[in-house]
Amino acid sequence: MNKVFLNLGKQPLANSFLKNVDKNTLRNEFFYNLKICFNTKNYLVSIKKPVNPKKQYTDKYAHRASESKTMKLAFKNIAKKLFKRFRPKKIMEIGSNDGVFLKNFKKKSVIAIEPCKNLAKITKRLFRTYDKFWNLKLSDKLIKEKRGEIDLIFSANTISHIPDLKETFRGIYNILSKDGVIVIEDPSLLKVIQNNSYDQFYDEHVYVFSTISINNIIREFGLRLFDIEHLSTHGGSNRYYICKEEGKYKNTLRLKKAIKKEIYFKLHKIETYLKFSKRVNLSKKRLLTLMKRLKTKNKKIISYGATYKSTTVFNYCKINSKIIDYVTDTTLNKQGKFTPGTHIKIISPNVGINNQVDYAFLGAWNFKKEIFRKERNFLVRGGRFITHVPKVKILNK
Ligand code: TMP
């Protein structure tokens, strides 16, 4: 049974940065209710009423995985590692973005699935790409075209975005070779609970998976979780290794440990989520109190990184341009636009990080180390960061 434990209120699409804030644009801005629930049977945490994916993954999708050096290197490394471990002949990626992962394999051995047409267009030039949503029907089509029997399916930060898990996993089972492996990377629920990082909940994260929920769900579709790795990406993620129930892989010790740890932290109990919800509420109050106190002292506050996560924070906490002067972001595509729902101007850090700034809210808290290294001058001259993860705090190191 699904029980709602957290209400993050009316939210816009996290990635719907606005070109302008005229009346007409604002009248048409789309909002939905972001309520999060827990399934007491299979332990799955999900958005109560997900947004229709056709509204989200359009031909204007902004995120390009290759833009981050950290992510580019991470994908290169995992591609190498997976190739060495499984020696796959046929590889498919669900949610291939701009091909940052698949580029590391022989072009003829890969198939890309990417519903955002602007992104699919990039990889079509390089290898076989289907600009479609992943489902059972598409897996049937591939099998008919003699492109079935896939040895390795990879999907990073995508499976958690697809509302229909039944279609997803039935399609995967259908197309996977006998000893094929599917590798899924997604944010870790345990990390969200431990870090109080409620901003991992936004429209695209329909699910925030735990090991125990993945383990339960895939069983229904003849699949088995046999290994796991913990990653530092996106504020803490898990990489799940899955095969067919009868596949040749043995369950690893580290998988058993991960499951034990989640049970220890009670990820299978509704009480855990109700307590989390209280902490989230407190975090909102503390962040607002802190920022308002700084404003009464005439301090200038900006935000660092126009992230999807900060869309949730700003809209939930009702933080707008009365509190935050502007947001800085290195992405050219975001500069000059306005944040979804709260309409704060986004500018380049070259202009925005200047001597007038007293405080910068860490919208991109998951890149804290990188940012602190880069902004040493800001810190040395007395500039301070504000974070809400794991607690609302002013940071100078
Ligand atoms: P994401 O966490 O939603 O993927 O986005 C991170 C955003 O933060 C992305 O738009 C780039 C921005 N960013 C900066 O502006 N400066 C930085 O130093 C880093 C690491 C990220």
Coordinates of N, CA and C in Angstrom, one line a residue, residues 149-355:
E149 N 18.9 -10.2 -27.9 CA 20.0 -10.9 -27.3 C 21.1 -10.0 -26.9
I150 N 20.7 -8.9 -26.1 CA 21.7 -7.9 -25.7 C 22.5 -8.5 -24.5
D151 N 23.8 -8.3 -24.5 CA 24.6 -8.9 -23.4 C 24.8 -7.9 -22.2
L152 N 24.7 -6.6 -22.5 CA 24.9 -5.6 -21.5 C 23.9 -4.4 -21.7
I153 N 23.0 -4.2 -20.8 CA 22.2 -3.0 -20.8 C 22.6 -2.1 -19.7
F154 N 22.9 -0.9 -20.1 CA 23.3 0.1 -19.1 C 22.3 1.2 -19.1
S155 N 22.1 1.8 -17.9 CA 21.1 2.9 -17.8 C 21.4 3.7 -16.5
A156 N 22.0 4.9 -16.7 CA 22.4 5.7 -15.6 C 21.4 6.9 -15.5
N157 N 20.8 7.0 -14.3 CA 19.8 8.1 -14.0 C 18.7 8.2 -15.0
T158 N 18.2 7.0 -15.3 CA 17.1 6.9 -16.3 C 15.9 6.0 -15.8
I159 N 16.3 4.8 -15.3 CA 15.2 3.9 -14.9 C 14.3 4.6 -13.8
S160 N 15.0 5.4 -12.9 CA 14.2 6.0 -11.8 C 13.3 7.2 -12.4
H161 N 13.5 7.5 -13.7 CA 12.7 8.5 -14.3 C 11.4 8.0 -15.0
I162 N 11.4 6.6 -15.2 CA 10.3 6.1 -16.0 C 9.2 5.6 -15.1
P163 N 8.0 6.2 -15.2 CA 6.9 5.8 -14.3 C 6.5 4.3 -14.4
D164 N 6.5 3.7 -15.6 CA 6.0 2.4 -15.8 C 7.1 1.3 -15.6
L165 N 7.3 0.9 -14.4 CA 8.4 -0.1 -14.2 C 8.1 -1.5 -14.8
K166 N 6.8 -1.8 -15.0 CA 6.4 -3.0 -15.6 C 6.9 -3.1 -17.0
E167 N 6.5 -2.0 -17.7 CA 7.0 -2.0 -19.2 C 8.5 -2.0 -19.2
T168 N 9.1 -1.3 -18.4 CA 10.6 -1.2 -18.4 C 11.3 -2.5 -18.2
F169 N 10.9 -3.2 -17.1 CA 11.6 -4.5 -16.9 C 11.1 -5.6 -17.7
R170 N 9.9 -5.6 -18.2 CA 9.4 -6.6 -19.1 C 10.2 -6.5 -20.4
G171 N 10.4 -5.3 -20.9 CA 11.2 -5.0 -22.1 C 12.6 -5.4 -21.9
I172 N 13.2 -5.2 -20.8 CA 14.6 -5.6 -20.5 C 14.7 -7.1 -20.5
Y173 N 13.8 -7.8 -19.8 CA 13.9 -9.2 -19.8 C 13.8 -9.8 -21.2
N174 N 12.9 -9.2 -21.9 CA 12.6 -9.7 -23.3 C 13.9 -9.7 -24.2
I175 N 14.7 -8.7 -24.0 CA 15.8 -8.4 -25.0 C 17.2 -8.9 -24.4
L176 N 17.2 -9.2 -23.2 CA 18.5 -9.6 -22.5 C 18.9 -11.0 -22.9
S177 N 20.2 -11.2 -23.2 CA 20.6 -12.6 -23.5 C 20.6 -13.5 -22.2
K178 N 20.8 -14.8 -22.4 CA 20.6 -15.7 -21.3 C 21.5 -15.3 -20.1
D179 N 22.7 -15.0 -20.3 CA 23.6 -14.5 -19.2 C 23.9 -13.1 -19.3
G180 N 23.0 -12.3 -19.9 CA 23.2 -10.9 -20.0 C 23.0 -10.2 -18.7
V181 N 23.5 -8.9 -18.6 CA 23.5 -8.2 -17.4 C 23.0 -6.8 -17.6
I182 N 22.2 -6.3 -16.7 CA 21.7 -4.9 -16.7 C 22.3 -4.2 -15.6
V183 N 22.9 -3.0 -15.9 CA 23.5 -2.2 -14.9 C 22.8 -0.9 -14.8
I184 N 22.3 -0.6 -13.6 CA 21.5 0.6 -13.4 C 22.2 1.5 -12.3
E185 N 22.3 2.8 -12.6 CA 22.8 3.7 -11.6 C 21.7 4.7 -11.3
D186 N 21.4 4.9 -10.0 CA 20.4 5.9 -9.6 C 20.8 6.4 -8.2
P187 N 20.3 7.6 -7.8 CA 20.5 8.1 -6.5 C 20.0 7.1 -5.4
S188 N 20.8 7.1 -4.3 CA 20.5 6.1 -3.2 C 19.6 6.7 -2.2
L189 N 18.5 6.0 -1.9 CA 17.5 6.4 -0.9 C 18.2 6.6 0.5
L190 N 19.1 5.6 0.8 CA 19.7 5.7 2.1 C 20.5 7.0 2.3
K191 N 21.1 7.4 1.2 CA 21.9 8.7 1.2 C 20.9 9.9 1.4
V192 N 19.8 9.8 0.7 CA 18.8 10.9 0.8 C 18.3 11.0 2.3
I193 N 18.1 9.9 2.9 CA 17.6 9.9 4.3 C 18.7 10.4 5.2
Q194 N 19.9 9.9 5.0 CA 21.0 10.3 5.9 C 21.4 11.8 5.7
N195 N 21.4 12.3 4.5 CA 21.8 13.6 4.2 C 20.6 14.6 4.3
N196 N 19.4 14.1 4.5 CA 18.2 15.0 4.5 C 18.1 15.8 3.2
S197 N 18.6 15.1 2.1 CA 18.6 15.8 0.8 C 17.3 15.6 0.1
Y198 N 16.3 16.2 0.6 CA 14.9 16.1 0.1 C 14.9 16.6 -1.4
D199 N 15.9 17.4 -1.7 CA 15.9 18.0 -3.1 C 16.2 16.9 -4.2
Q200 N 16.5 15.7 -3.8 CA 16.6 14.6 -4.8 C 15.2 14.3 -5.3
F201 N 14.2 14.8 -4.7 CA 12.8 14.6 -5.2 C 12.4 15.8 -6.1
Y202 N 12.3 15.5 -7.4 CA 11.8 16.4 -8.3 C 11.1 15.6 -9.4
D203 N 10.4 16.3 -10.3 CA 9.6 15.6 -11.3 C 10.2 14.4 -12.0
E204 N 11.5 14.6 -12.3 CA 12.2 13.5 -13.1 C 12.5 12.3 -12.2
H205 N 12.7 12.5 -11.0 CA 13.0 11.3 -10.1 C 11.6 10.8 -9.6
V206 N 11.0 10.0 -10.4 CA 9.7 9.4 -10.1 C 10.0 8.4 -8.9
Y207 N 11.1 7.7 -8.9 CA 11.5 6.8 -7.9 C 12.8 7.2 -7.3
V208 N 13.0 7.1 -6.0 CA 14.4 7.1 -5.4 C 14.5 5.7 -4.9
F209 N 15.4 4.9 -5.5 CA 15.5 3.5 -5.2 C 16.3 3.2 -4.0
S210 N 16.0 2.1 -3.3 CA 16.9 1.5 -2.3 C 17.2 0.1 -2.8
T211 N 18.2 -0.5 -2.2 CA 18.6 -1.8 -2.7 C 17.4 -2.8 -2.4
I212 N 16.8 -2.6 -1.2 CA 15.7 -3.6 -0.9 C 14.5 -3.4 -1.8
S213 N 14.2 -2.2 -2.3 CA 13.1 -2.0 -3.2 C 13.4 -2.6 -4.6
I214 N 14.6 -2.3 -5.1 CA 15.0 -2.8 -6.4 C 14.9 -4.4 -6.4
N215 N 15.4 -4.9 -5.3 CA 15.5 -6.3 -5.1 C 14.1 -6.9 -5.2
N216 N 13.1 -6.3 -4.6 CA 11.7 -6.8 -4.6 C 11.1 -6.6 -5.9
I217 N 11.3 -5.5 -6.5 CA 10.5 -5.2 -7.8 C 11.0 -6.1 -8.9
I218 N 12.3 -6.2 -9.1 CA 12.7 -6.9 -10.3 C 12.4 -8.4 -10.3
R219 N 12.2 -8.9 -9.1 CA 11.8 -10.4 -8.9 C 10.6 -10.7 -9.7
E220 N 9.6 -9.7 -9.7 CA 8.3 -9.9 -10.3 C 8.5 -10.2 -11.8
F221 N 9.7 -9.7 -12.4 CA 9.9 -9.8 -13.8 C 11.0 -10.8 -14.2
G222 N 11.2 -11.8 -13.3 CA 12.2 -12.9 -13.6 C 13.6 -12.4 -13.6
L223 N 13.9 -11.3 -12.9 CA 15.3 -10.8 -12.8 C 15.8 -10.9 -11.4
R224 N 17.1 -10.8 -11.2 CA 17.7 -11.0 -9.9 C 18.9 -10.0 -9.7
L225 N 18.9 -9.3 -8.6 CA 20.0 -8.4 -8.2 C 21.1 -9.3 -7.7
F226 N 22.3 -9.1 -8.3 CA 23.4 -10.0 -7.8 C 24.6 -9.2 -7.3
D227 N 24.7 -7.9 -7.5 CA 25.8 -7.1 -7.0 C 25.4 -5.6 -6.9
I228 N 26.2 -4.9 -6.2 CA 25.9 -3.5 -6.0 C 27.3 -2.7 -5.7
E229 N 27.3 -1.5 -6.2 CA 28.4 -0.6 -5.8 C 27.9 0.7 -5.3
H230 N 28.5 1.3 -4.3 CA 28.1 2.6 -3.9 C 29.0 3.7 -4.6
L231 N 28.3 4.7 -5.1 CA 29.1 5.8 -5.8 C 28.9 7.1 -5.2
S232 N 29.8 8.1 -5.4 CA 29.6 9.4 -4.8 C 28.9 10.3 -5.8
T233 N 28.6 9.9 -7.0 CA 28.0 10.8 -7.9 C 26.5 11.2 -7.5
H234 N 26.1 12.4 -7.9 CA 24.8 12.9 -7.6 C 24.5 12.9 -6.1
G235 N 25.5 13.1 -5.3 CA 25.2 13.2 -3.8 C 25.1 11.8 -3.2
G236 N 25.5 10.8 -3.9 CA 25.4 9.4 -3.4 C 24.4 8.5 -4.2
S237 N 25.0 7.6 -5.0 CA 24.2 6.8 -5.9 C 24.5 5.3 -5.6
N238 N 23.7 4.4 -6.2 CA 24.0 3.0 -6.2 C 24.1 2.5 -7.6
R239 N 25.0 1.6 -7.8 CA 25.0 0.9 -9.2 C 24.6 -0.5 -8.9
Y240 N 23.5 -0.8 -9.5 CA 22.9 -2.2 -9.3 C 23.2 -3.1 -10.5
Y241 N 23.7 -4.3 -10.2 CA 24.0 -5.3 -11.2 C 22.9 -6.4 -11.2
I242 N 22.2 -6.6 -12.3 CA 21.0 -7.4 -12.4 C 21.2 -8.5 -13.5
C243 N 20.7 -9.7 -13.3 CA 20.7 -10.7 -14.3 C 19.4 -11.4 -14.3
K244 N 19.2 -12.4 -15.3 CA 18.0 -13.1 -15.2 C 18.0 -14.1 -14.0
E245 N 16.9 -14.4 -13.5 CA 16.8 -15.3 -12.3 C 17.7 -16.4 -12.4
E246 N 17.8 -17.1 -13.6 CA 18.6 -18.3 -13.7 C 20.0 -17.9 -14.3
G247 N 20.3 -16.7 -14.3 CA 21.7 -16.2 -14.8 C 22.8 -16.8 -14.0
K248 N 24.0 -16.8 -14.6 CA 25.1 -17.5 -14.0 C 25.8 -16.8 -12.8
Y249 N 25.4 -15.6 -12.5 CA 26.1 -14.8 -11.5 C 25.6 -15.1 -10.1
K250 N 26.6 -15.2 -9.2 CA 26.3 -15.5 -7.8 C 26.1 -14.1 -7.0
N251 N 25.2 -14.1 -6.1 CA 25.0 -12.9 -5.3 C 26.3 -12.6 -4.5
T252 N 26.7 -11.3 -4.5 CA 28.0 -11.0 -3.8 C 27.8 -10.7 -2.3
L253 N 28.9 -10.7 -1.6 CA 28.9 -10.4 -0.2 C 28.5 -9.0 0.0
R254 N 29.0 -8.1 -0.9 CA 28.8 -6.7 -0.7 C 27.3 -6.3 -0.9
L255 N 26.6 -7.1 -1.7 CA 25.1 -7.0 -1.9 C 24.4 -7.3 -0.5
K256 N 24.8 -8.4 0.0 CA 24.2 -8.9 1.3 C 24.4 -7.8 2.4
K257 N 25.6 -7.2 2.4 CA 26.0 -6.1 3.4 C 25.1 -4.9 3.1
A258 N 24.9 -4.5 1.9 CA 24.1 -3.3 1.5 C 22.7 -3.5 2.0
I259 N 22.1 -4.7 1.8 CA 20.7 -5.0 2.2 C 20.6 -4.9 3.7
K260 N 21.6 -5.5 4.4 CA 21.6 -5.6 5.9 C 21.7 -4.1 6.4
K261 N 22.5 -3.3 5.8 CA 22.6 -1.9 6.2 C 21.3 -1.1 6.1
E262 N 20.6 -1.3 5.0 CA 19.4 -0.6 4.8 C 18.3 -1.1 5.8
I263 N 18.4 -2.4 6.1 CA 17.4 -2.9 7.1 C 17.8 -2.3 8.5
Y264 N 19.1 -2.2 8.7 CA 19.6 -1.6 10.0 C 19.0 -0.1 10.1
F265 N 19.1 0.6 9.0 CA 18.6 2.0 9.0 C 17.0 2.1 8.8
K266 N 16.4 0.9 8.8 CA 14.9 0.8 8.8 C 14.3 1.4 7.5
L267 N 14.9 1.2 6.4 CA 14.3 1.7 5.1 C 13.0 0.9 4.7
H268 N 12.7 -0.1 5.5 CA 11.5 -0.9 5.2 C 10.4 -0.5 6.1
K269 N 10.6 0.6 6.9 CA 9.5 1.0 7.9 C 9.0 2.4 7.6
I270 N 7.7 2.6 7.6 CA 7.1 3.9 7.3 C 7.6 4.9 8.4
E271 N 7.9 4.5 9.6 CA 8.3 5.4 10.6 C 9.5 6.2 10.2
T272 N 10.4 5.6 9.5 CA 11.7 6.2 9.0 C 11.3 7.4 8.1
Y273 N 10.3 7.2 7.3 CA 10.0 8.3 6.3 C 9.2 9.4 7.0
L274 N 8.4 9.0 8.0 CA 7.7 10.1 8.7 C 8.6 11.0 9.5
K275 N 9.7 10.3 10.1 CA 10.7 11.1 10.8 C 11.4 12.0 9.8
F276 N 11.8 11.4 8.7 CA 12.5 12.2 7.6 C 11.7 13.4 7.3
S277 N 10.4 13.2 7.1 CA 9.5 14.3 6.7 C 9.5 15.5 7.7
K278 N 9.6 15.1 9.0 CA 9.7 16.1 10.0 C 11.0 16.9 9.9
R279 N 12.0 16.2 9.6 CA 13.4 16.8 9.5 C 13.4 17.8 8.3
V280 N 12.7 17.4 7.2 CA 12.6 18.2 6.0 C 11.9 19.5 6.3
N281 N 10.8 19.4 7.1 CA 10.1 20.6 7.5 C 10.9 21.5 8.3
L282 N 11.7 21.0 9.2 CA 12.5 21.8 10.1 C 13.6 22.4 9.2
S283 N 14.1 21.7 8.3 CA 15.2 22.2 7.4 C 14.7 23.5 6.6
K284 N 13.4 23.4 6.2 CA 12.8 24.6 5.5 C 12.8 25.8 6.4
K285 N 12.3 25.5 7.6 CA 12.1 26.6 8.6 C 13.5 27.3 8.9
R286 N 14.5 26.4 9.1 CA 15.8 26.9 9.4 C 16.5 27.7 8.3
L287 N 16.3 27.2 7.1 CA 16.9 27.9 5.9 C 16.3 29.2 5.7
L288 N 14.9 29.3 5.8 CA 14.3 30.6 5.7 C 14.6 31.6 6.8
T289 N 14.7 31.0 8.0 CA 15.1 31.9 9.1 C 16.4 32.5 8.9
L290 N 17.4 31.6 8.5 CA 18.8 32.1 8.3 C 18.8 33.1 7.2
M291 N 18.2 32.8 6.1 CA 18.3 33.8 5.0 C 17.6 35.1 5.3
K292 N 16.5 35.0 6.0 CA 15.8 36.3 6.3 C 16.6 37.1 7.3
R293 N 17.3 36.4 8.2 CA 18.1 37.1 9.2 C 19.3 37.8 8.5
L294 N 19.9 37.1 7.5 CA 21.0 37.7 6.8 C 20.5 38.9 5.9
K295 N 19.3 38.8 5.4 CA 18.7 39.9 4.6 C 18.5 41.2 5.5
T296 N 18.0 40.9 6.7 CA 17.8 42.1 7.6 C 19.1 42.8 7.9
K297 N 20.2 42.1 7.8 CA 21.5 42.7 8.0 C 22.1 43.2 6.7
N298 N 21.2 43.3 5.7 CA 21.6 43.8 4.4 C 22.7 43.0 3.7
K299 N 22.7 41.7 3.9 CA 23.7 40.9 3.3 C 23.2 40.5 1.9
K300 N 24.2 40.3 1.0 CA 23.8 39.9 -0.4 C 23.9 38.4 -0.5
I301 N 22.8 37.8 -0.9 CA 22.8 36.3 -1.0 C 22.6 35.9 -2.5
I302 N 23.4 35.1 -3.0 CA 23.2 34.5 -4.3 C 23.1 33.0 -4.2
S303 N 22.8 32.3 -5.4 CA 22.8 30.9 -5.3 C 23.8 30.4 -6.3
Y304 N 24.5 29.3 -6.0 CA 25.6 28.7 -6.8 C 25.1 27.4 -7.5
G305 N 24.9 27.5 -8.8 CA 24.4 26.3 -9.6 C 22.9 26.3 -9.7
A306 N 22.4 26.5 -11.0 CA 21.0 26.4 -11.2 C 20.6 25.0 -11.4
T307 N 20.6 24.2 -10.3 CA 20.4 22.8 -10.4 C 18.9 22.4 -10.3
Y308 N 18.7 21.2 -10.8 CA 17.3 20.7 -10.7 C 16.9 20.6 -9.2
K309 N 17.9 20.2 -8.4 CA 17.6 20.0 -7.0 C 17.2 21.4 -6.3
S310 N 17.9 22.5 -6.8 CA 17.5 23.7 -6.1 C 16.1 24.2 -6.6
T311 N 15.6 23.7 -7.7 CA 14.2 24.0 -8.0 C 13.3 23.5 -6.9
T312 N 13.6 22.3 -6.4 CA 12.7 21.8 -5.3 C 12.9 22.6 -4.1
V313 N 14.1 22.9 -3.7 CA 14.3 23.7 -2.5 C 13.7 25.1 -2.5
F314 N 13.9 25.8 -3.6 CA 13.3 27.2 -3.7 C 11.8 27.2 -3.7
N315 N 11.2 26.2 -4.5 CA 9.8 26.2 -4.6 C 9.1 25.7 -3.3
Y316 N 9.8 24.8 -2.6 CA 9.3 24.3 -1.3 C 9.4 25.3 -0.2
C317 N 10.6 26.0 -0.2 CA 10.8 26.9 0.9 C 10.3 28.3 0.5
K318 N 9.8 28.5 -0.7 CA 9.3 29.8 -1.2 C 10.5 30.9 -1.2
I319 N 11.6 30.5 -1.7 CA 12.7 31.4 -1.8 C 12.7 32.0 -3.2
N320 N 12.6 33.3 -3.3 CA 12.6 33.9 -4.6 C 13.6 35.1 -4.7
S321 N 13.4 36.0 -5.7 CA 14.4 37.0 -5.9 C 14.4 38.1 -4.8
K322 N 13.5 38.0 -3.9 CA 13.5 39.0 -2.8 C 14.6 38.5 -1.8
I323 N 15.0 37.3 -1.8 CA 16.0 36.7 -1.0 C 17.3 36.5 -1.7
I324 N 17.2 35.9 -2.9 CA 18.4 35.5 -3.7 C 18.5 36.5 -4.8
D325 N 19.6 37.2 -4.9 CA 19.7 38.3 -6.0 C 19.7 37.6 -7.4
Y326 N 20.5 36.6 -7.5 CA 20.6 35.8 -8.8 C 21.3 34.5 -8.5
V327 N 21.2 33.7 -9.6 CA 21.9 32.3 -9.5 C 23.0 32.3 -10.5
T328 N 24.1 31.8 -10.1 CA 25.2 31.6 -11.2 C 25.2 30.2 -11.6
D329 N 25.5 30.0 -12.9 CA 25.7 28.7 -13.5 C 26.6 28.7 -14.7
T330 N 27.5 27.7 -14.8 CA 28.4 27.7 -15.9 C 27.8 27.3 -17.2
T331 N 26.6 26.7 -17.2 CA 26.0 26.2 -18.4 C 25.5 27.4 -19.2
L332 N 26.0 27.5 -20.5 CA 25.6 28.6 -21.3 C 24.1 28.6 -21.6
N333 N 23.6 27.5 -21.8 CA 22.1 27.3 -22.0 C 21.2 27.8 -20.9
K334 N 21.7 27.9 -19.7 CA 20.9 28.3 -18.6 C 21.1 29.8 -18.3
Q335 N 22.2 30.3 -18.7 CA 22.5 31.8 -18.5 C 21.6 32.7 -19.2
G336 N 21.1 33.7 -18.6 CA 20.1 34.6 -19.2 C 18.7 34.2 -19.0
K337 N 18.5 32.9 -18.5 CA 17.1 32.5 -18.2 C 16.8 32.7 -16.7
F338 N 15.6 32.2 -16.4 CA 15.1 32.4 -15.0 C 14.7 31.0 -14.4
T339 N 14.9 30.9 -13.1 CA 14.7 29.6 -12.4 C 13.2 29.2 -12.5
P340 N 12.9 27.9 -12.6 CA 11.5 27.5 -12.7 C 10.7 27.8 -11.4
G341 N 9.5 28.4 -11.6 CA 8.6 28.6 -10.4 C 9.0 29.8 -9.6
T342 N 10.3 30.1 -9.4 CA 10.7 31.2 -8.5 C 11.3 32.4 -9.2
H343 N 11.6 32.2 -10.5 CA 11.9 33.3 -11.4 C 13.1 34.2 -11.0
I344 N 14.1 33.5 -10.6 CA 15.4 34.2 -10.2 C 16.3 34.2 -11.4
K345 N 16.9 35.3 -11.7 CA 17.7 35.4 -12.9 C 19.0 34.5 -12.8
I346 N 19.4 33.9 -13.9 CA 20.6 33.1 -13.9 C 21.7 33.8 -14.7
I347 N 22.9 33.9 -14.1 CA 23.9 34.6 -14.9 C 25.2 33.8 -14.8
S348 N 26.2 34.2 -15.5 CA 27.5 33.5 -15.5 C 28.3 33.8 -14.2
P349 N 29.0 32.8 -13.7 CA 29.7 33.0 -12.5 C 30.9 34.0 -12.7
N350 N 31.3 34.2 -13.9 CA 32.4 35.2 -14.2 C 31.9 36.6 -13.8
V351 N 30.6 36.8 -14.0 CA 30.1 38.1 -13.6 C 29.5 38.1 -12.2
G352 N 28.9 37.0 -11.8 CA 28.1 36.9 -10.6 C 29.0 36.7 -9.3
I353 N 30.1 36.0 -9.4 CA 30.9 35.8 -8.2 C 31.8 37.1 -8.1
N354 N 31.4 38.1 -7.3 CA 32.2 39.3 -7.2 C 32.2 39.8 -5.8
N355 N 32.9 40.9 -5.6 CA 33.2 41.3 -4.2 C 31.9 41.7 -3.4

